[in-house]
Short mmCIF file of C-alpha atoms and ligand atoms in Angstrom, two decimals:
data_model
loop_
_atom_site.label_atom_id
_atom_site.label_comp_id
_atom_site.label_asym_id
_atom_site.label_seq_id
_atom_site.Cartn_x
_atom_site.Cartn_y
_atom_site.Cartn_z
CA MET A 11 80.27 291.34 157.25
CA THR A 12 80.66 291.16 153.53
CA PHE A 13 83.76 290.09 151.71
CA LEU A 14 83.72 290.89 148.02
CA LEU A 15 86.09 289.25 145.61
CA GLY A 16 86.76 291.07 142.33
CA PHE A 17 88.31 289.80 139.10
CA GLU A 18 89.64 292.26 136.52
CA ILE A 19 90.34 290.61 133.19
CA THR A 20 89.61 292.95 130.27
CA ALA A 21 92.97 292.93 128.49
CA HIS A 22 96.56 292.46 129.67
CA THR A 23 95.97 292.29 133.42
CA PHE A 24 94.75 289.40 135.53
CA GLY A 25 93.76 291.28 138.68
CA VAL A 26 92.26 290.01 141.92
CA GLY A 27 90.96 292.33 144.61
CA ILE A 28 89.30 291.71 147.95
CA VAL A 29 87.20 294.43 149.59
CA LYS A 30 85.25 294.63 152.81
CA ASN A 31 83.12 297.66 153.73
CA GLY A 32 84.90 299.78 151.14
CA LYS A 33 88.33 298.81 152.43
CA ILE A 34 90.85 297.10 150.20
CA LEU A 35 92.27 293.98 151.82
CA ALA A 36 94.16 292.68 148.80
CA ASN A 37 95.06 294.00 145.37
CA LEU A 38 97.05 291.45 143.38
CA ARG A 39 97.84 291.44 139.70
CA SER A 40 99.72 289.53 137.10
CA ALA A 41 100.18 291.36 133.82
CA TYR A 42 100.85 289.91 130.40
CA THR A 43 103.51 291.99 128.69
CA THR A 44 105.20 292.01 125.31
CA GLU A 45 108.37 293.71 124.13
CA LYS A 46 106.58 295.71 121.48
CA GLY A 47 103.41 296.43 123.38
CA GLY A 48 100.64 295.11 121.15
CA ILE A 49 98.41 292.49 122.73
CA ILE A 50 98.11 289.10 121.04
CA PRO A 51 94.75 288.04 122.52
CA MET A 52 95.52 284.30 122.52
CA ASP A 53 98.81 284.87 124.35
CA ALA A 54 97.06 287.08 126.91
CA VAL A 55 94.47 284.31 127.37
CA ALA A 56 97.25 281.74 127.91
CA HIS A 57 98.85 284.04 130.48
CA HIS A 58 95.59 284.56 132.38
CA LYS A 59 94.81 280.85 132.42
CA LYS A 60 98.27 280.08 133.74
CA LYS A 61 98.12 282.70 136.49
CA LYS A 62 94.49 282.56 137.60
CA TYR A 63 94.75 280.09 140.49
CA SER A 64 98.02 281.38 141.90
CA THR A 65 96.94 285.06 141.79
CA TYR A 66 93.60 284.18 143.39
CA GLU A 67 95.24 282.16 146.16
CA GLU A 68 97.81 284.86 146.79
CA ALA A 69 95.00 287.42 147.19
CA LEU A 70 93.24 285.24 149.78
CA LYS A 71 96.49 284.92 151.66
CA LYS A 72 97.16 288.66 151.49
CA ALA A 73 93.66 289.46 152.82
CA ASN A 74 94.10 286.74 155.42
CA ILE A 75 90.73 285.16 154.68
CA LYS A 76 89.47 281.73 153.67
CA GLU A 77 87.39 280.90 150.60
CA LYS A 78 84.34 280.32 152.80
CA ASP A 79 84.48 283.97 153.97
CA ILE A 80 83.67 285.28 150.49
CA ASP A 81 80.08 286.48 150.04
CA ALA A 82 80.01 287.37 146.34
CA ILE A 83 82.27 287.62 143.29
CA ALA A 84 82.39 290.65 141.02
CA PHE A 85 83.98 290.48 137.59
CA SER A 86 84.64 292.94 134.77
CA GLN A 87 81.95 292.18 132.21
CA GLY A 88 83.18 294.77 129.67
CA PRO A 89 84.33 296.69 127.78
CA GLY A 90 87.41 294.77 126.76
CA LEU A 91 88.85 292.06 124.55
CA ALA A 92 86.34 289.23 124.24
CA PRO A 93 88.83 286.35 124.64
CA CYS A 94 90.15 287.89 127.89
CA LEU A 95 86.68 288.74 129.20
CA LEU A 96 85.67 285.11 128.61
CA VAL A 97 88.53 283.82 130.77
CA GLY A 98 87.34 286.17 133.51
CA MET A 99 83.70 285.16 133.23
CA LYS A 100 84.42 281.43 133.21
CA PHE A 101 86.78 281.69 136.15
CA THR A 102 84.16 283.73 138.04
CA GLN A 103 81.50 281.09 137.32
CA GLU A 104 83.85 278.30 138.38
CA ILE A 105 84.71 279.89 141.72
CA ALA A 106 81.12 281.03 142.35
CA GLU A 107 79.87 277.46 141.87
CA LYS A 108 82.57 276.15 144.15
CA LEU A 109 81.80 278.68 146.89
CA LYS A 110 78.03 278.82 146.23
CA VAL A 111 77.95 282.61 146.07
CA PRO A 112 76.25 285.12 143.73
CA ILE A 113 77.97 287.01 140.91
CA VAL A 114 78.11 290.78 140.35
CA PRO A 115 78.87 291.88 136.75
CA VAL A 116 80.74 295.21 136.71
CA ASN A 117 81.53 297.80 134.02
CA HIS A 118 85.29 298.37 133.85
CA CYS A 119 85.14 302.14 133.18
CA ILE A 120 82.63 302.83 135.95
CA ALA A 121 84.84 300.84 138.32
CA HIS A 122 87.75 303.19 137.47
CA LEU A 123 85.51 306.08 138.50
CA GLU A 124 83.96 304.63 141.66
CA ILE A 125 87.31 303.54 143.13
CA GLY A 126 87.96 307.30 143.28
CA ARG A 127 85.72 307.35 146.36
CA ILE A 128 88.65 305.90 148.25
CA THR A 129 90.48 309.18 147.66
CA GLY A 130 87.41 311.19 148.71
CA ALA A 131 85.92 311.95 145.28
CA LYS A 132 82.13 311.73 145.63
CA ASP A 133 80.70 312.99 142.36
CA PRO A 134 83.63 313.70 140.04
CA VAL A 135 84.27 314.32 136.42
CA MET A 136 86.77 311.58 135.55
CA LEU A 137 89.55 311.95 133.05
CA TYR A 138 90.06 308.31 132.09
CA ALA A 139 93.40 308.15 130.30
CA SER A 140 94.84 304.72 129.63
CA GLY A 141 96.41 302.80 126.79
CA ALA A 142 93.25 302.02 124.90
CA ASN A 143 90.87 304.55 126.44
CA THR A 144 90.58 308.31 126.62
CA GLN A 145 87.25 309.54 127.89
CA ILE A 146 85.69 312.19 130.10
CA ILE A 147 83.01 310.52 132.19
CA ALA A 148 80.59 311.92 134.76
CA TYR A 149 77.27 311.01 136.34
CA ALA A 150 74.14 312.74 135.11
CA SER A 151 70.49 311.68 135.46
CA GLY A 152 70.75 307.98 136.13
CA LYS A 153 73.80 307.16 134.03
CA PHE A 154 77.50 307.77 133.64
CA ARG A 155 77.75 309.85 130.50
CA ILE A 156 80.69 310.26 128.19
CA PHE A 157 81.20 314.01 127.78
CA GLY A 158 84.18 313.75 125.48
CA GLU A 159 86.52 311.12 124.13
CA THR A 160 89.21 310.32 121.62
CA LEU A 161 88.07 310.09 118.03
CA ASP A 162 90.87 307.67 117.17
CA VAL A 163 93.40 305.97 119.45
CA GLY A 164 93.79 306.10 123.23
CA VAL A 165 96.33 308.61 124.57
CA GLY A 166 98.57 305.83 126.00
CA ASN A 167 98.73 304.00 122.68
CA PHE A 168 99.52 307.31 120.99
CA ILE A 169 102.40 307.95 123.42
CA ASP A 170 103.66 304.37 122.92
CA ASN A 171 103.61 304.86 119.17
CA PHE A 172 105.64 308.08 119.46
CA ALA A 173 108.09 306.26 121.75
CA ARG A 174 108.52 303.44 119.23
CA ASN A 175 109.25 305.97 116.50
CA ALA A 176 111.70 307.74 118.78
CA GLY A 177 113.40 304.38 119.35
CA VAL A 178 112.83 304.18 123.12
CA GLY A 179 110.66 301.04 123.18
CA PHE A 180 107.64 299.94 125.19
CA PRO A 181 105.92 300.98 127.41
CA GLY A 182 106.47 304.48 126.16
CA GLY A 183 104.72 306.47 128.90
CA PRO A 184 107.36 306.43 131.64
CA LYS A 185 110.20 306.87 129.10
CA VAL A 186 108.51 309.80 127.38
CA GLN A 187 107.94 311.37 130.81
CA GLU A 188 111.67 311.09 131.58
CA MET A 189 112.62 312.53 128.18
CA ALA A 190 110.11 315.37 128.60
CA GLU A 191 111.71 316.34 131.90
CA LYS A 192 114.96 316.93 130.00
CA GLY A 193 113.29 318.87 127.16
CA LYS A 194 113.76 322.63 127.06
CA THR A 195 112.22 324.03 123.88
CA LEU A 196 108.55 323.90 123.05
CA VAL A 197 108.21 322.79 119.44
CA GLU A 198 105.02 323.68 117.62
CA ILE A 199 102.80 320.65 117.04
CA PRO A 200 99.07 320.51 116.19
CA TYR A 201 96.45 320.94 118.94
CA ARG A 202 93.42 318.81 118.02
CA ILE A 203 90.14 319.34 119.83
CA LYS A 204 86.85 318.88 118.02
CA GLY A 205 83.95 319.96 120.15
CA MET A 206 84.47 317.99 123.35
CA ASP A 207 86.53 315.29 121.65
CA VAL A 208 90.24 314.92 120.95
CA ALA A 209 92.18 313.24 118.14
CA PHE A 210 95.78 312.05 118.15
CA SER A 211 96.55 310.50 114.77
CA GLY A 212 97.30 313.84 113.04
CA ILE A 213 99.61 314.82 115.89
CA LEU A 214 101.36 311.47 115.61
CA THR A 215 101.95 311.94 111.87
CA ASN A 216 103.36 315.39 112.54
CA LEU A 217 105.68 314.10 115.29
CA ARG A 218 106.81 311.19 113.11
CA GLN A 219 107.78 313.59 110.32
CA LYS A 220 109.71 315.69 112.81
CA ILE A 221 111.57 312.62 114.11
CA GLN A 222 112.42 311.50 110.57
CA SER A 223 113.71 314.97 109.62
CA LYS A 224 116.34 314.60 112.38
CA LYS A 225 116.14 318.37 112.90
CA TYR A 226 114.69 318.14 116.39
CA ASN A 227 115.94 317.10 119.78
CA LEU A 228 113.89 314.06 120.90
CA ASN A 229 113.61 315.33 124.46
CA ASP A 230 112.13 318.58 123.14
CA LEU A 231 109.61 316.60 121.11
CA ALA A 232 108.64 314.52 124.16
CA TYR A 233 108.29 317.70 126.19
CA SER A 234 106.15 319.34 123.51
CA LEU A 235 104.02 316.22 123.15
CA GLN A 236 103.22 316.20 126.86
CA GLU A 237 102.56 319.94 127.05
CA VAL A 238 100.22 319.99 124.05
CA VAL A 239 98.42 316.67 124.45
CA PHE A 240 97.89 316.99 128.20
CA ALA A 241 96.65 320.58 127.67
CA MET A 242 94.03 319.12 125.32
CA LEU A 243 92.95 316.59 127.95
CA VAL A 244 92.84 319.26 130.66
CA GLU A 245 90.83 321.59 128.42
CA ILE A 246 88.05 319.07 127.76
CA SER A 247 88.08 318.06 131.44
CA GLU A 248 87.62 321.70 132.43
CA ARG A 249 84.82 322.14 129.95
CA ALA A 250 83.07 319.07 131.39
CA LEU A 251 83.41 320.57 134.87
CA ALA A 252 81.88 323.83 133.63
CA HIS A 253 79.10 322.06 131.76
CA THR A 254 78.09 319.73 134.61
CA GLY A 255 78.70 322.24 137.42
CA LYS A 256 80.69 319.56 139.27
CA LYS A 257 83.50 320.53 141.60
CA GLU A 258 85.73 317.45 141.51
CA LEU A 259 88.14 316.08 138.94
CA LEU A 260 89.39 312.50 139.22
CA LEU A 261 92.13 310.79 137.25
CA GLY A 262 91.77 307.18 136.10
CA GLY A 263 93.89 304.90 133.90
CA ARG A 264 97.63 304.31 133.84
CA VAL A 265 98.49 307.46 131.84
CA GLY A 266 97.19 309.18 135.00
CA CYS A 267 100.47 308.09 136.65
CA ASN A 268 102.18 310.83 134.63
CA LYS A 269 103.47 313.52 136.98
CA ARG A 270 103.10 316.36 134.49
CA LEU A 271 99.51 315.40 133.69
CA GLN A 272 98.76 315.31 137.42
CA GLU A 273 100.35 318.73 137.86
CA MET A 274 98.40 320.27 134.99
CA CYS A 275 95.11 318.86 136.30
CA SER A 276 95.90 320.15 139.75
CA ILE A 277 96.66 323.68 138.49
CA MET A 278 93.45 323.82 136.46
CA CYS A 279 91.42 322.65 139.47
CA LYS A 280 93.01 325.22 141.74
CA GLU A 281 92.21 327.98 139.26
CA ARG A 282 88.54 327.06 139.11
CA LYS A 283 88.24 326.14 142.79
CA ALA A 284 87.58 322.47 142.11
CA LYS A 285 89.13 319.57 144.02
CA PHE A 286 91.57 317.26 142.30
CA PHE A 287 91.77 313.58 143.19
CA CYS A 288 94.44 311.19 142.02
CA PRO A 289 94.39 307.56 143.24
CA PRO A 290 97.73 305.81 143.91
CA ASN A 291 99.34 304.17 140.88
CA ASP A 292 98.15 300.64 141.70
CA LEU A 293 94.54 301.87 141.63
CA LEU A 294 94.97 304.03 138.52
CA THR A 295 96.00 301.08 136.43
CA ASP A 296 93.65 298.16 135.78
CA ASN A 297 93.15 296.30 139.07
CA GLY A 298 90.87 293.82 140.78
CA SER A 299 90.15 296.06 143.77
CA MET A 300 88.14 298.55 141.75
CA ILE A 301 85.99 295.67 140.49
CA ALA A 302 85.50 294.35 144.04
CA TYR A 303 84.84 297.89 145.30
CA LEU A 304 82.07 298.65 142.80
CA GLY A 305 80.91 295.03 143.18
CA GLU A 306 80.32 295.64 146.87
CA ILE A 307 78.25 298.77 146.19
CA LEU A 308 76.11 296.87 143.67
CA PHE A 309 75.83 293.78 145.87
CA LYS A 310 74.63 295.80 148.85
CA ASN A 311 72.09 297.43 146.55
CA GLY A 312 70.72 294.02 145.56
CA GLU A 313 72.18 294.16 142.05
CA PHE A 314 73.65 290.71 141.59
CA ILE A 315 72.90 287.41 139.87
CA PHE A 316 71.91 284.39 141.91
CA LEU A 317 73.88 281.20 141.47
CA LYS A 318 70.89 279.46 139.87
CA ASP A 319 71.00 281.99 137.01
CA ILE A 320 74.73 281.66 136.45
CA ASP A 321 74.31 280.46 132.85
CA LYS A 322 72.50 283.67 131.89
CA ILE A 323 75.62 285.73 132.54
CA ASP A 324 77.48 286.97 129.48
CA ILE A 325 80.41 289.21 128.64
CA ALA A 326 79.88 292.69 127.10
CA PRO A 327 83.01 293.52 125.03
CA ARG A 328 81.54 296.74 123.61
CA GLN A 329 79.57 297.93 126.61
CA ARG A 330 79.51 301.74 126.80
CA THR A 331 79.34 303.42 130.19
CA ASP A 332 76.04 305.05 129.25
CA ASP A 333 74.51 301.64 128.45
CA VAL A 334 74.56 300.89 132.16
CA GLU A 335 71.65 302.00 134.30
CA ILE A 336 72.82 303.28 137.68
CA LYS A 337 70.45 302.48 140.54
CA TYR A 338 72.70 302.94 143.54
CA ARG A 339 73.38 306.69 143.24
P1 ATP B 23 92.53 300.01 129.69
O1 ATP B 23 91.77 298.75 129.59
O2 ATP B 23 92.24 300.72 130.98
O3 ATP B 23 92.41 300.92 128.54
P2 ATP B 23 95.20 299.71 128.82
O4 ATP B 23 95.99 298.50 128.65
O5 ATP B 23 94.71 300.33 127.61
O6 ATP B 23 94.02 299.51 129.83
P3 ATP B 23 96.65 300.83 130.95
O7 ATP B 23 97.29 299.60 131.43
O8 ATP B 23 95.64 301.49 131.80
O9 ATP B 23 96.08 300.75 129.51
O10 ATP B 23 97.79 301.87 130.61
C1 ATP B 23 98.92 301.56 129.84
C2 ATP B 23 99.39 302.83 129.16
O11 ATP B 23 99.83 303.78 130.11
C3 ATP B 23 100.55 302.61 128.21
O12 ATP B 23 100.20 303.20 126.99
C4 ATP B 23 101.70 303.34 128.88
O13 ATP B 23 102.62 303.91 127.99
C5 ATP B 23 100.98 304.42 129.64
N1 ATP B 23 101.74 304.95 130.76
C6 ATP B 23 102.26 304.29 131.81
N2 ATP B 23 102.95 305.11 132.63
C7 ATP B 23 102.87 306.36 132.08
C8 ATP B 23 103.38 307.65 132.42
N3 ATP B 23 104.13 307.84 133.48
N4 ATP B 23 103.09 308.67 131.59
C9 ATP B 23 102.32 308.50 130.50
N5 ATP B 23 101.83 307.31 130.12
C10 ATP B 23 102.08 306.26 130.89
FE1 FE2 B 24 91.26 300.40 132.48
#
């Protein structure tokens, strides 16, 4: 019996997950939020430090286990904001020393993909769409490769920026979705795909000018934004499916909570006879369970760091998914 504890601390979220044999026993989180959305790293660090013990203890209670039941601790090693990653690493080392258990460093993006197994996705192309990230990731010859990505900002940050300009505040995603549902007319805005990559800053400039001109209905702009930008994401996802020959598409990241994006992915998959998988919202967004889940796979494959080597562990703020060698697949 193996109980895996997972800590997710790459940016705004302090997440704790507990997993046993691929089953999630607890998925707790405390998120640092700001009115305007931008993260002030030192404030996020203060939040995580304040919440670490209580969130951890709550997770143990939720899973109905004791500290001595834990066999190993996984933590998000990167990519992410260095000050936040450091809180996570130090807390992991502290608890590992206390419990005398090994540590499993985990890549945040790969964890988003592997938690898809819970929904039945075995070898998917993942559309990872969050605030800071927009990437198409899939496994090929020993590594998770990035088949396409944003050339500038993440799609969530782009939507938030539009929302700020439209005067609807932060976080923009859910508000823009509501506005889009009321939109009726498709307004022409740029469609920006370059090879397998996408870019949002030109579209943002265009939308900003349209808002400032006051000639457009904001709901129509939100509707057009979603239709055009999600079509771009679906197009590069479809191309990755065609290129890799894979038959599964998985959503990851909090922008994946968007109902219209889910619908567009699902239609595309139906048309090309692929399966579409969408985890529940609390697994789409950053969470400790995905870290514990991938941690368990790695741990069972012997990929962990013994307690005696604890000082050799480091964070990896800029770790790319294709830097990581995959031995368990
Ligand atoms: P990551 O480290 O995974 O990149 P992050 O902080 O960048 O994390 P997430 O927490 O995964 O991002 O996602 C937050 C983003 O999701 C915000 O930009 C928010 O506007 C967006 N979002 C939330 N709900 C929706 C929705 N329903 N539709 C579109 N976007 C959404
Ligand atoms: Fe994430």
